[in-house]
Steps between C-alpha positions, in 0.01 A plus 500: 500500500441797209780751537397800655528823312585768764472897373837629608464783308209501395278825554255473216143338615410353156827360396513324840174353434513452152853294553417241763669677793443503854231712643443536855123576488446886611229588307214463773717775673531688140123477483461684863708736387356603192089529608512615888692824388694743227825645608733305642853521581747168620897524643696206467873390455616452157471132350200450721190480221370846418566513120361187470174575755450790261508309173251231650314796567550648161350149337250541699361827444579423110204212564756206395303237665651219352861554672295467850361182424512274818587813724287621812396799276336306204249448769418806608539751198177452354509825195854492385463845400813651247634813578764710393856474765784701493802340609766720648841318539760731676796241590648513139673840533777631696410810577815712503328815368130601441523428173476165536205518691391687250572286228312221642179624599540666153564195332173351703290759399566525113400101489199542749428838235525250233221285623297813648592738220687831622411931518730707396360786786618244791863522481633416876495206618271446764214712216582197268460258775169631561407552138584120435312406799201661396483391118586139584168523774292666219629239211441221622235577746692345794647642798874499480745328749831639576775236617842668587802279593811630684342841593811610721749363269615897436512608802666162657777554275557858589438414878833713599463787223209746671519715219445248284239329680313826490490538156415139446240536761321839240467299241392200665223678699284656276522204276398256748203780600314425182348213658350719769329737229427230231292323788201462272680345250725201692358188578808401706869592563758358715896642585752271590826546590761439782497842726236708578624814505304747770464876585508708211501237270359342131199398715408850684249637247387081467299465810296194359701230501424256772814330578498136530903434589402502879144315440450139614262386251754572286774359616585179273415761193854453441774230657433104558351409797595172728182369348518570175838319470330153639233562271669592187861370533465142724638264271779783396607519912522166506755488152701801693532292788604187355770714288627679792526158733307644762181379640140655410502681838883671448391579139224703651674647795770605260248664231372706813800577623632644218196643275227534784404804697359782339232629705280809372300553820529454852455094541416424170616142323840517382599519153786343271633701254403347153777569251730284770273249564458422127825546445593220783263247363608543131840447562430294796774702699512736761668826418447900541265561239338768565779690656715439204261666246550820630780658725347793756768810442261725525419396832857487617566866399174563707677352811803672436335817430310504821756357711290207617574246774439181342421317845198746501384422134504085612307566841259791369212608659258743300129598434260432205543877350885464492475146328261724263649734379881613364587837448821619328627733773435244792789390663356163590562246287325197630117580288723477152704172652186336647287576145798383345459149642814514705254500843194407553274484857572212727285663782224768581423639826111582431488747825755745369458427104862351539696317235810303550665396160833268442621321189168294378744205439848367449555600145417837575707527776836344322484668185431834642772474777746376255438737281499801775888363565704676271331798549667549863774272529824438316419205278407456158131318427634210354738439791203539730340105525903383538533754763169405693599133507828567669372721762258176532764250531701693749254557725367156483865336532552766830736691319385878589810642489544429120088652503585860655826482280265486206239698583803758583555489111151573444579863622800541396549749206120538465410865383303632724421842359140383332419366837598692787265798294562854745530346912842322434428343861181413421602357219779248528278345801233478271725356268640234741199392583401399179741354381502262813082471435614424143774194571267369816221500302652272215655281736196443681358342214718203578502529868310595789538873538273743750553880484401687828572909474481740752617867533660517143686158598498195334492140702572233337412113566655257275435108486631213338467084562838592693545789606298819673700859444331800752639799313460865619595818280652844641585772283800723661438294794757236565492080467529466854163705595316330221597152686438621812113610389452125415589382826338796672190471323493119514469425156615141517277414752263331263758272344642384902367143450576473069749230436688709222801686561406873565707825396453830638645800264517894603594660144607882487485692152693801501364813319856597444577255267187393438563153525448256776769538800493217711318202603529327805405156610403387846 
């Protein structure tokens, strides 16, 4: 068997081609794309194809036939028609000040100026944008076709600077605009990014783009389908399976598992998430690729700064306009965490225009939850996997007294200023709560856990081969009336006839010391 180049990495259409790597075939889709319309905009998570969607595209419109050859569009472009593209990459600046926004599309503009010659009479930016549209159309005869990668990437970064954002956001606007007055002259154009950012945003003045992120025709645009990996990848499955010791079937339960579930609509196909799937069959291990390649601190100090239950942002229910559209003052965080990849829609209620949205899959789920750790509790990241595995091993030897002792350290000595924000009480309940989401969450991921909340309290059901624990939560309450609403309430009831040795646990934290008081076992 030939080794298999895979294109971790690897954003640029031609080089891929030109290089013998691996090419899940999207052009038929590319082709779609490209003659049913002219403005288009796509959200995805990061690592998930759209820099290297808009370089096929680029070859494309650059009539580069040859690097197609054997692909669904070589039999359907017919003309092969050149035309001019400009390709706008914003992901390789930081964006602390406006300058460097500046200094990019700057930078973009004298080379496009270059090609498209320059007037001294247009001297802001968007006026040169729309100058160099308009020569390169007249020069060559050809309408042009805009491509811009990372649209967002300016305002992402500022996501908890408003005054920043709305400075970005002035530049930004009227630039993008161009392609709403220079309609004669564009062919195509197409804005990626992560976010799309809503209200009075870079896309209020650009009513024309159709947006395609919500679109099931255009769903496998980006990602790697189920399909796709048995049609592409067979003989590679079968090399990760045989390297792993597990059979074809756990090999593909696991790749699910772990890289599956990215749905874009309401019951769409599910996705995996390419940069880890490659990443799994190159090395021909299973690791957290994609979670690895980029840690989420801006959407932890977006939790934090809205005070956000985290039991809420795992079992949310929302509408098509909120998973739309982000705006900087909002105090709901879950459009910027669910465009962000972090959730994605494992349900629709088509009555009500309902969605429900969870973690599309376990690496999600870990890394994110891991990561969210040392934000509220007393631990330092590194410690975090050591300190999981014990709270596993306790619970699953019966030990739960050495389990609330830990989780008591978890709270101790945490600062709770950045958290508790101006309703102190409010606050440190808010507080408790996730940090007990937090630490049941993880542990689930190696047990059997079921959350059940109700009136601000959180129920708690956790299983192992050995053992079933029926916990219940008070805050200022005491152990003894959180024990007493499991037996009231009949919570064990469902377990009467398992053979495993059941625990019932009332559990009081104290606002006082903010801390948990007491637990109780019956």
């Amino acid at each position: 068997m030939s080794q298999t180049l895979y294109p971790i990495g690897i954003q640029n259409f031609e080089s891929l081609r030109k290089d013998g790597y691996l090419y899940i075939d999207k052009t038929a889709l590319v082709y779609q794309l490209a003659n049913t319309g002219r403005y288009y905009f796509l959200s995805r998570p990061r690592r998930f194809g759209k820099s290297l969607l808009l370089s096929t595209l680029e070859a494309y419109f650059q009539g580069k036939r040859e690097l197609f050859e054997g692909l669904a569009i070589e039999r359907l472009e017919k003309e092969w028609a050149e035309h001019p593209v400009l390709h706008l990459d914003l992901n390789i600046a930081r964006y602390a000040s406006t300058t460097d926004l500046e200094d990019l599309l700057n930078r973009n503009l004298v080379a496009w100026e270059k090609l498209y010659e320059a007037d001294p009479a247009e001297r802001s930016l968007p006026l040169r944008f729309a100058g160099v549209i308009d020569r390169a159309y007249r020069k060559t005869g050809q309408r042009v076709v805009i491509l811009i990668d990372e649209y967002d990437k300016p305002l992402l970064q500022n996501l908890h600077d408003e005054e920043m954002q709305t400075r970005l956001r002035d530049m930004l606007k009227p630039f993008y605009g161009v392609l709403k007055t220079m309609d004669r002259a564009i062919r195509f154009a197409l804005l990626t990014g992560v976010t799309k950012f809503g209200k009075v945003s870079v896309f209020s003045d650009l009513n024309n783009l159709r947006d395609i992120s919500m679109l099931n025709q255009y769903i496998e645009i980006c990602g790697i389908s189920e399909q796709e990996i048995h049609t592409y990848m067979e003989e590679e499955l079968k090399a990760l399976a045989n390297t792993q010791g597990m059979t074809y079937e756990e090999t593909c339960r696991k790749l699910k598992r772990c890289y599956d579930g990215y749905h874009f609509t309401a019951n769409s196909e599910g996705l995996y998430n390419p940069f880890s799937l490659l990443n799994t069959f190159a090395n021909k291990e299973f690791g957290d690729y994609w979670f690895e390649t980029g840690t989420p601190s801006y959407l932890v100090e977006l939790l934090k700064r809205t005070h956000y239950d985290l039991y809420e942002m795992a079992n949310n229910e929302t509408d098509a306009d909120t998973l739309n559209s982000i705006d900087a003052a909002s105090n709901n965080p879950i459009p910027v965490i669910y465009q962000s990849g972090y959730l994605t829609i494992k349900d629709y209620e088509p009555r009500f225009g309902i969605y429900k949205l969870g973690f599309p899959n376990q690496e999600v789920e870990e890394g994110f939850v891991k990561y969210l750790l040392p934000f509220y509790a007393n631990i330092q990241a590194q410690k975090t996997p050591f300190e999981i595995g014990r709270f596993v091993r306790e619970v699953e030897s019966g030990d739960y007294d050495a389990f609330f002792r830990r989780l008591q350290s978890f709270f101790a000595d945490t600062s709770y200023e950045a958290i508790i924000g101006r309703n102190p009480e409010r606050g440190t309940e808010l507080h408790y709560r996730n940090v007990l989401f937090i630490v049941f969450r993880l542990v689930g991921l190696y047990t059997q856990v079921e959350y059940h909340t109700a009136n601000g309290r959180i129920d708690l059901v956790l299983q192992t081969d050995q053992y079933i624990y029926i916990m219940e939560f008070k805050l200022n309450g005491t152990a003894e009336e959180a024990l007493r609403q499991i037996e009231e309430k009949g919570y064990a009831l469902p377990f009467a006839h398992d053979e495993r040795e059941l625990f019932k646990i009332g559990v009081n934290f104290s606002a006082a010391t903010r801390n948990i008081e007491r637990w109780l076992v019956g």
